[in-house]
Short mmCIF file of C-alpha atoms and ligand atoms in Angstrom, two decimals:
data_model
loop_
_atom_site.label_atom_id
_atom_site.label_comp_id
_atom_site.label_asym_id
_atom_site.label_seq_id
_atom_site.Cartn_x
_atom_site.Cartn_y
_atom_site.Cartn_z
CA MET A 1 0.00 0.00 0.00
CA GLU A 2 1.31 3.46 -0.90
CA ILE A 3 1.77 5.69 2.15
CA GLY A 4 0.05 9.08 2.38
CA ASP A 5 1.77 12.44 1.99
CA GLY A 6 1.70 13.19 5.73
CA THR A 7 3.35 9.87 6.57
CA LEU A 8 5.89 10.39 3.79
CA ALA A 9 6.75 13.90 4.99
CA VAL A 10 7.17 12.88 8.65
CA GLY A 11 9.54 10.00 7.90
CA ALA A 12 11.40 11.42 4.89
CA GLY A 13 15.16 11.06 5.12
CA ARG A 14 15.15 10.01 8.77
CA PRO A 15 17.76 7.40 9.70
CA GLU A 16 16.95 3.86 10.84
CA ALA A 17 15.99 3.68 14.52
CA GLU A 18 19.01 3.22 16.76
CA ASN A 19 18.88 3.07 20.54
CA PHE A 20 19.99 6.26 22.27
CA ALA A 21 20.25 8.15 18.96
CA PRO A 22 17.91 11.06 18.14
CA ALA A 23 15.13 10.66 15.53
CA LEU A 24 16.78 13.37 13.44
CA PRO A 25 20.47 13.87 14.30
CA GLY A 26 21.48 17.50 14.72
CA PRO A 27 23.44 19.57 12.22
CA VAL A 28 27.04 18.52 11.58
CA PHE A 29 29.36 21.51 11.46
CA ALA A 30 32.57 20.53 9.73
CA ALA A 31 34.92 22.10 7.24
CA HIS A 32 36.94 18.88 7.10
CA TYR A 33 36.73 15.34 8.47
CA HIS A 34 39.35 12.93 9.86
CA LEU A 35 41.02 11.42 6.83
CA ALA A 36 44.08 9.46 7.97
CA GLY A 37 45.99 7.28 5.53
CA GLU A 38 44.00 5.68 2.73
CA ALA A 39 40.67 6.69 4.25
CA VAL A 40 37.86 6.44 1.71
CA GLY A 41 34.31 7.41 2.51
CA PRO A 42 31.52 9.81 1.77
CA TYR A 43 32.78 12.78 3.80
CA THR A 44 36.07 14.41 2.94
CA TYR A 45 35.81 18.18 2.65
CA GLY A 46 32.94 20.47 3.67
CA ARG A 47 32.34 21.93 0.21
CA ASP A 48 31.84 18.43 -1.25
CA SER A 49 29.59 16.69 1.24
CA ASN A 50 28.05 16.85 4.69
CA PRO A 51 25.92 14.28 6.60
CA THR A 52 23.22 16.90 7.30
CA TRP A 53 22.89 17.60 3.57
CA THR A 54 22.81 13.86 2.88
CA ARG A 55 19.80 13.37 5.15
CA LEU A 56 17.97 16.41 3.71
CA GLU A 57 18.73 15.32 0.15
CA ARG A 58 17.39 11.82 0.88
CA ALA A 59 14.24 13.37 2.34
CA VAL A 60 13.63 15.65 -0.64
CA GLY A 61 14.39 12.75 -3.01
CA GLU A 62 11.63 10.71 -1.34
CA LEU A 63 9.20 13.64 -1.62
CA GLU A 64 10.09 14.01 -5.31
CA GLY A 65 8.92 10.42 -5.84
CA GLY A 66 12.43 8.92 -5.88
CA ALA A 67 15.33 11.03 -7.16
CA GLU A 68 18.90 12.07 -6.57
CA VAL A 69 18.89 15.53 -5.01
CA VAL A 70 21.57 18.20 -4.80
CA SER A 71 20.81 20.96 -2.33
CA PHE A 72 22.01 24.53 -2.68
CA SER A 73 22.42 27.68 -0.63
CA SER A 74 19.39 29.34 -2.31
CA GLY A 75 16.79 28.79 -4.98
CA MET A 76 18.77 30.94 -7.42
CA ALA A 77 21.89 28.82 -6.82
CA ALA A 78 19.81 25.77 -7.80
CA VAL A 79 18.28 27.50 -10.86
CA ALA A 80 21.69 28.71 -12.06
CA SER A 81 23.27 25.28 -11.52
CA VAL A 82 20.99 23.73 -14.15
CA LEU A 83 20.92 26.61 -16.63
CA LEU A 84 24.67 27.16 -16.53
CA SER A 85 25.92 23.57 -16.15
CA GLN A 86 23.77 22.17 -18.95
CA THR A 87 24.36 24.76 -21.64
CA GLY A 88 27.30 26.27 -23.41
CA SER A 89 28.26 28.31 -26.41
CA GLY A 90 25.91 27.81 -29.35
CA ASP A 91 23.26 25.94 -27.33
CA VAL A 92 19.64 27.01 -27.57
CA VAL A 93 17.79 27.53 -24.28
CA VAL A 94 14.02 28.02 -24.24
CA MET A 95 12.64 29.97 -21.28
CA PRO A 96 9.28 31.45 -20.26
CA ASP A 97 9.18 35.25 -20.58
CA ASP A 98 7.03 35.37 -17.42
CA CYS A 99 9.01 33.20 -14.99
CA TYR A 100 10.61 34.45 -11.75
CA TYR A 101 12.38 37.64 -12.79
CA THR A 102 15.81 36.82 -11.36
CA ALA A 103 15.79 33.50 -13.25
CA ARG A 104 14.96 35.53 -16.36
CA ALA A 105 17.90 37.80 -15.57
CA LEU A 106 20.19 34.84 -16.38
CA LYS A 107 19.27 35.33 -20.06
CA GLU A 108 22.01 37.96 -20.47
CA ARG A 109 24.52 35.76 -18.63
CA LEU A 110 23.71 32.80 -20.91
CA GLU A 111 24.00 35.02 -23.98
CA SER A 112 27.34 36.38 -22.80
CA TYR A 113 28.56 32.76 -22.79
CA GLY A 114 27.37 32.31 -26.39
CA ALA A 115 24.06 30.54 -25.80
CA VAL A 116 20.91 31.53 -27.68
CA VAL A 117 17.87 32.19 -25.47
CA ARG A 118 14.35 32.01 -26.90
CA MET A 119 11.42 33.17 -24.80
CA ALA A 120 7.65 32.74 -24.92
CA PRO A 121 4.80 33.00 -22.39
CA THR A 122 3.79 30.10 -20.14
CA ALA A 123 0.05 30.19 -20.88
CA GLY A 124 -1.04 28.11 -23.85
CA ASP A 125 2.24 26.12 -23.86
CA ALA A 126 3.80 28.74 -26.14
CA GLN A 127 7.28 27.16 -25.68
CA LEU A 128 6.13 24.41 -28.05
CA GLY A 129 6.78 26.69 -31.00
CA LEU A 130 10.44 27.28 -30.05
CA LEU A 131 11.81 23.78 -29.55
CA GLU A 132 13.66 23.11 -32.79
CA GLY A 133 17.35 22.57 -32.10
CA ALA A 134 16.96 23.33 -28.38
CA ARG A 135 19.31 21.86 -25.78
CA LEU A 136 17.35 22.85 -22.63
CA VAL A 137 13.77 23.92 -21.97
CA TRP A 138 13.11 25.81 -18.75
CA LEU A 139 9.54 25.80 -17.40
CA GLU A 140 8.00 27.36 -14.32
CA THR A 141 4.47 26.32 -13.42
CA PRO A 142 2.51 27.87 -11.83
CA THR A 143 4.45 31.05 -12.57
CA ASN A 144 5.43 33.59 -9.95
CA PRO A 145 3.67 36.01 -9.73
CA SER A 146 1.02 35.72 -12.48
CA LEU A 147 0.02 32.08 -11.79
CA ASP A 148 -0.10 30.88 -15.37
CA VAL A 149 0.26 27.14 -15.90
CA CYS A 150 1.67 25.04 -18.73
CA ASP A 151 1.07 21.39 -19.56
CA VAL A 152 4.36 19.84 -18.40
CA ARG A 153 3.79 16.38 -19.92
CA ARG A 154 2.88 17.87 -23.31
CA ILE A 155 5.95 20.12 -23.46
CA VAL A 156 8.26 17.36 -22.13
CA ASP A 157 7.11 14.93 -24.85
CA ALA A 158 7.70 17.50 -27.59
CA ALA A 159 11.03 18.66 -26.11
CA HIS A 160 12.33 15.10 -25.81
CA ARG A 161 11.35 14.43 -29.43
CA ALA A 162 13.38 17.55 -30.33
CA GLY A 163 16.35 16.23 -28.30
CA ALA A 164 16.11 18.78 -25.46
CA LEU A 165 16.26 18.34 -21.71
CA VAL A 166 13.45 19.85 -19.60
CA ALA A 167 13.77 21.50 -16.20
CA VAL A 168 10.75 22.66 -14.19
CA ASP A 169 10.91 25.31 -11.48
CA ASN A 170 8.50 23.72 -9.01
CA THR A 171 8.94 26.28 -6.22
CA LEU A 172 5.31 27.30 -5.96
CA ALA A 173 3.84 23.79 -5.95
CA THR A 174 6.49 21.80 -4.02
CA PRO A 175 6.73 18.04 -4.70
CA LEU A 176 3.56 17.45 -2.68
CA GLY A 177 1.72 19.77 -5.07
CA GLN A 178 3.18 18.47 -8.33
CA ARG A 179 5.93 16.05 -9.31
CA PRO A 180 7.69 17.26 -12.47
CA LEU A 181 9.84 14.09 -12.66
CA ASP A 182 6.70 11.93 -12.76
CA LEU A 183 5.49 14.15 -15.63
CA GLY A 184 8.67 13.24 -17.52
CA ALA A 185 10.89 16.27 -16.76
CA ASP A 186 14.64 15.71 -16.43
CA PHE A 187 15.05 18.18 -13.56
CA SER A 188 12.77 19.39 -10.80
CA VAL A 189 14.21 22.59 -9.36
CA ALA A 190 12.99 24.67 -6.43
CA SER A 191 13.61 27.50 -4.06
CA ASP A 192 13.16 25.75 -0.73
CA THR A 193 13.14 29.19 0.87
CA LYS A 194 9.38 29.18 0.18
CA SER A 195 6.79 26.50 1.10
CA MET A 196 9.28 23.63 1.40
CA SER A 197 10.92 25.06 4.52
CA GLY A 198 7.90 27.27 5.15
CA HIS A 199 8.86 29.47 8.09
CA GLY A 200 10.42 32.46 6.35
CA ASP A 201 13.67 32.04 8.26
CA LEU A 202 16.17 30.59 5.77
CA LEU A 203 17.23 30.41 2.13
CA LEU A 204 17.83 27.08 0.37
CA GLY A 205 17.25 25.40 -2.97
CA HIS A 206 17.46 22.00 -4.60
CA VAL A 207 17.74 20.18 -7.91
CA ALA A 208 16.23 16.69 -8.27
CA THR A 209 16.81 14.30 -11.16
CA ARG A 210 16.54 10.57 -11.84
CA ASP A 211 19.53 10.57 -14.18
CA PRO A 212 22.78 9.86 -12.27
CA GLU A 213 24.91 11.61 -14.90
CA LEU A 214 22.84 14.79 -14.69
CA ALA A 215 22.99 14.60 -10.89
CA ASP A 216 26.80 14.28 -11.04
CA ALA A 217 27.02 17.31 -13.36
CA VAL A 218 24.93 19.45 -11.02
CA ARG A 219 26.85 18.22 -7.96
CA PHE A 220 30.13 19.06 -9.67
CA TRP A 221 28.77 22.52 -10.50
CA ARG A 222 28.00 23.04 -6.79
CA LYS A 223 31.51 21.97 -5.84
CA THR A 224 33.14 24.29 -8.36
CA VAL A 225 31.08 27.41 -7.61
CA GLY A 226 30.77 26.61 -3.89
CA ALA A 227 27.04 27.44 -3.63
CA ILE A 228 26.64 25.03 -0.70
CA PRO A 229 23.91 25.04 1.96
CA GLY A 230 24.86 25.79 5.55
CA PRO A 231 24.37 22.74 7.84
CA MET A 232 22.08 24.74 10.15
CA GLU A 233 19.80 25.75 7.27
CA ALA A 234 19.80 22.20 5.90
CA TRP A 235 18.83 20.80 9.30
CA LEU A 236 16.10 23.41 9.88
CA ALA A 237 14.66 22.65 6.45
CA HIS A 238 14.67 18.91 7.12
CA ARG A 239 12.96 19.45 10.48
CA SER A 240 10.32 21.60 8.75
CA LEU A 241 9.54 18.94 6.12
CA ALA A 242 7.75 16.88 8.78
CA THR A 243 4.90 19.43 8.71
CA LEU A 244 4.94 20.02 4.94
CA GLN A 245 1.66 18.25 4.22
CA LEU A 246 -0.11 19.94 7.17
CA ARG A 247 1.15 23.38 6.16
CA LEU A 248 0.34 22.93 2.48
CA ASP A 249 -3.15 21.65 3.15
CA ARG A 250 -3.97 24.65 5.35
CA GLN A 251 -2.25 27.13 3.02
CA THR A 252 -4.12 25.72 0.03
CA ALA A 253 -7.46 25.85 1.84
CA ASN A 254 -6.73 29.42 2.95
CA ALA A 255 -5.66 30.51 -0.54
CA LEU A 256 -8.85 29.07 -2.02
CA ALA A 257 -10.97 30.78 0.65
CA VAL A 258 -9.26 34.13 0.00
CA ALA A 259 -9.71 33.70 -3.77
CA GLU A 260 -13.40 32.86 -3.31
CA ALA A 261 -13.87 35.90 -1.07
CA LEU A 262 -12.20 38.15 -3.67
CA ARG A 263 -14.12 36.72 -6.65
CA GLY A 264 -16.65 39.25 -7.84
CA HIS A 265 -15.49 41.91 -5.34
CA PRO A 266 -16.04 45.32 -7.02
CA LEU A 267 -12.49 46.55 -6.24
CA VAL A 268 -10.72 43.44 -7.53
CA SER A 269 -9.77 42.63 -11.12
CA GLY A 270 -7.59 39.98 -12.77
CA LEU A 271 -8.01 37.50 -9.90
CA ARG A 272 -5.91 34.36 -10.41
CA TYR A 273 -5.76 31.15 -8.39
CA PRO A 274 -5.29 27.84 -10.23
CA GLY A 275 -7.53 26.10 -7.67
CA LEU A 276 -10.57 28.20 -8.65
CA PRO A 277 -12.68 26.08 -11.03
CA ASP A 278 -13.20 29.07 -13.34
CA ASP A 279 -9.52 30.12 -13.42
CA PRO A 280 -8.08 29.95 -16.98
CA ALA A 281 -5.32 27.61 -15.68
CA HIS A 282 -7.58 25.30 -13.68
CA GLU A 283 -8.13 22.55 -16.23
CA VAL A 284 -4.43 21.94 -16.89
CA ALA A 285 -3.51 22.53 -13.23
CA ALA A 286 -6.08 19.98 -12.05
CA ARG A 287 -4.57 17.38 -14.39
CA GLN A 288 -1.01 17.70 -13.08
CA MET A 289 -1.27 19.20 -9.58
CA ARG A 290 -2.41 17.62 -6.32
CA ARG A 291 -2.40 20.93 -4.39
CA PHE A 292 -2.72 24.34 -6.00
CA GLY A 293 -0.33 26.29 -3.79
CA CYS A 294 -0.52 29.21 -1.43
CA VAL A 295 -0.35 32.19 -3.81
CA VAL A 296 -3.32 34.25 -4.99
CA SER A 297 -2.82 37.23 -7.29
CA PHE A 298 -5.13 40.09 -8.22
CA ALA A 299 -5.11 43.77 -9.10
CA LEU A 300 -6.58 46.78 -7.35
CA ARG A 301 -7.32 50.01 -9.23
CA ASP A 302 -3.86 51.58 -9.02
CA GLU A 303 -0.67 51.80 -6.97
CA ALA A 304 -2.28 53.99 -4.30
CA SER A 305 -5.22 51.63 -3.69
CA ALA A 306 -2.87 48.62 -3.53
CA GLU A 307 -0.66 50.44 -1.00
CA ARG A 308 -3.75 51.42 1.06
CA PHE A 309 -4.90 47.78 1.02
CA LEU A 310 -1.48 46.46 2.10
CA GLY A 311 -1.17 49.10 4.82
CA SER A 312 -4.58 48.14 6.22
CA LEU A 313 -3.78 44.43 6.65
CA ARG A 314 -3.17 43.36 10.23
CA LEU A 315 -2.53 39.58 10.05
CA VAL A 316 -0.86 39.62 6.66
CA MET A 317 2.77 40.70 6.76
CA GLN A 318 4.09 42.95 3.98
CA ALA A 319 7.03 40.98 2.60
CA THR A 320 8.55 39.92 -0.70
CA SER A 321 8.36 36.17 -0.50
CA PHE A 322 5.73 33.46 -0.24
CA GLY A 323 5.10 30.07 1.31
CA SER A 324 5.60 30.95 4.96
CA VAL A 325 3.34 29.93 7.84
CA GLN A 326 2.50 33.61 8.21
CA SER A 327 0.46 35.13 5.38
CA SER A 328 2.25 37.84 3.41
CA ALA A 329 1.49 40.19 0.53
CA GLU A 330 3.18 42.79 -1.60
CA ARG A 331 2.60 45.13 -4.50
CA ARG A 332 4.67 43.31 -7.04
CA GLY A 333 5.14 46.31 -9.32
CA ARG A 334 7.44 47.94 -6.78
CA TRP A 335 10.35 45.88 -8.09
CA GLY A 336 9.76 46.63 -11.78
CA GLY A 337 10.81 43.14 -12.98
CA ASP A 338 7.36 41.74 -13.86
CA ALA A 339 4.87 42.77 -16.55
CA VAL A 340 2.06 43.47 -14.06
CA PRO A 341 -0.18 46.51 -13.52
CA PRO A 342 0.78 49.03 -10.79
CA GLY A 343 -2.04 47.82 -8.50
CA PHE A 344 -1.08 44.11 -8.81
CA VAL A 345 -0.93 42.30 -5.46
CA ARG A 346 0.62 38.88 -4.79
CA LEU A 347 -0.79 37.37 -1.61
CA SER A 348 0.64 34.26 0.03
CA ALA A 349 -1.76 32.42 2.33
CA GLY A 350 -0.26 31.16 5.58
CA ILE A 351 -1.69 28.77 8.14
CA GLU A 352 -3.77 31.23 10.19
CA ASP A 353 -7.40 30.30 10.84
CA THR A 354 -9.24 30.65 7.55
CA ARG A 355 -11.98 32.81 9.03
CA ASP A 356 -9.48 35.28 10.51
CA LEU A 357 -7.44 35.54 7.31
CA VAL A 358 -10.45 36.12 5.06
CA ALA A 359 -11.83 38.70 7.52
CA ASP A 360 -8.48 40.55 7.55
CA VAL A 361 -8.35 40.67 3.73
CA LEU A 362 -11.98 41.83 3.38
CA ARG A 363 -11.58 44.45 6.12
CA ALA A 364 -8.42 45.81 4.45
CA LEU A 365 -10.22 45.92 1.10
CA ALA A 366 -13.07 47.88 2.66
CA ALA A 367 -10.49 50.35 4.02
CA THR A 368 -9.04 50.97 0.53
CA GLU A 369 -12.23 52.49 -0.92
N1 PLP B 1 12.20 30.37 -8.37
C1 PLP B 1 11.06 30.97 -8.03
C2 PLP B 1 9.79 30.58 -8.74
C3 PLP B 1 11.04 31.96 -7.04
O1 PLP B 1 9.89 32.56 -6.74
C4 PLP B 1 12.25 32.30 -6.41
C5 PLP B 1 12.29 33.35 -5.37
O2 PLP B 1 11.33 34.07 -5.17
C6 PLP B 1 13.42 31.65 -6.79
C7 PLP B 1 13.36 30.68 -7.76
C8 PLP B 1 14.74 32.00 -6.16
O3 PLP B 1 14.78 31.52 -4.86
P1 PLP B 1 15.74 32.11 -3.71
O4 PLP B 1 15.15 33.43 -3.32
O5 PLP B 1 15.67 31.07 -2.64
O6 PLP B 1 17.09 32.27 -4.29
#
């Protein structure tokens, strides 16, 4: 019998029971390990390997449905490890033009190394038209912050026929929301700063793959650029995985409740949440996702009304991230990197009581009029 997500999350990566040993051994802080004589073993130097990473990587591999995992010091370190280790001069890389804006910022870096970057929107699987001769296809679904969704299986099948590898940025969904590797992708990549660790207190990222050669290439990239996770962060993230299913279920329920409360509200336009049955992304999302994530996006009339709304929230923290246990929101246009209207708000639902969160959002909206 297959175990449930809660059971999987609680036990993921934990060592075999051993008398007088803790259930999850604490972080190992080591720059180097004893290595006398001909010593061979998994732990040599702290930039190559660490037992705390090993346990976290096993855990994330189990959540990904069985995979080798390489963890990184941030989501961007993980994103860059795939884009930059898998491509070189003359290679064609296909990217969404609406993915996380710092990932998009790697376009110029790739081009400076001689790669050719083609871009198209996520909605409607527009990447399909750009695959000829491609080496790597980068997907992000749902996208941050506009919450468009592409059909991963469909693009993977076409990309593989064209001879390209496919990587999916799965940050928003997490592996309990969607498993890119099960949909045929070669890499599942994430910022674990968000829902995976879920407490807004650390930065981490990971790359998962079922191909040992690709895993070795990404691991070697980490060794050579040194983008390694700190043992304390790795341990905190592993500890937090035990509650991943609980947190996601509450966040998803809260996000849906907020989206339902905003639907039809006279001040709100452009509401997006892939879990809403009438959302343009819902049909594809429902086919490939098991949980629709914590982010809801919408627009208020203009910058001033969005700022009034954000300033009137009491439970919802104003912050530029998502996935934490505490709800947060921001006016995305303040950074200038996304093609969104000035009044566009990205709201991340936390694990507060649903009634309290919805009341806070509706009260703040009433105060923006
Ligand atoms: N990918 C997505 C979809 C993100 O939203 C982010 C950060 O917001 C990243 C990658 C980068 O993650 P990090 O901030 O952990 O470097």
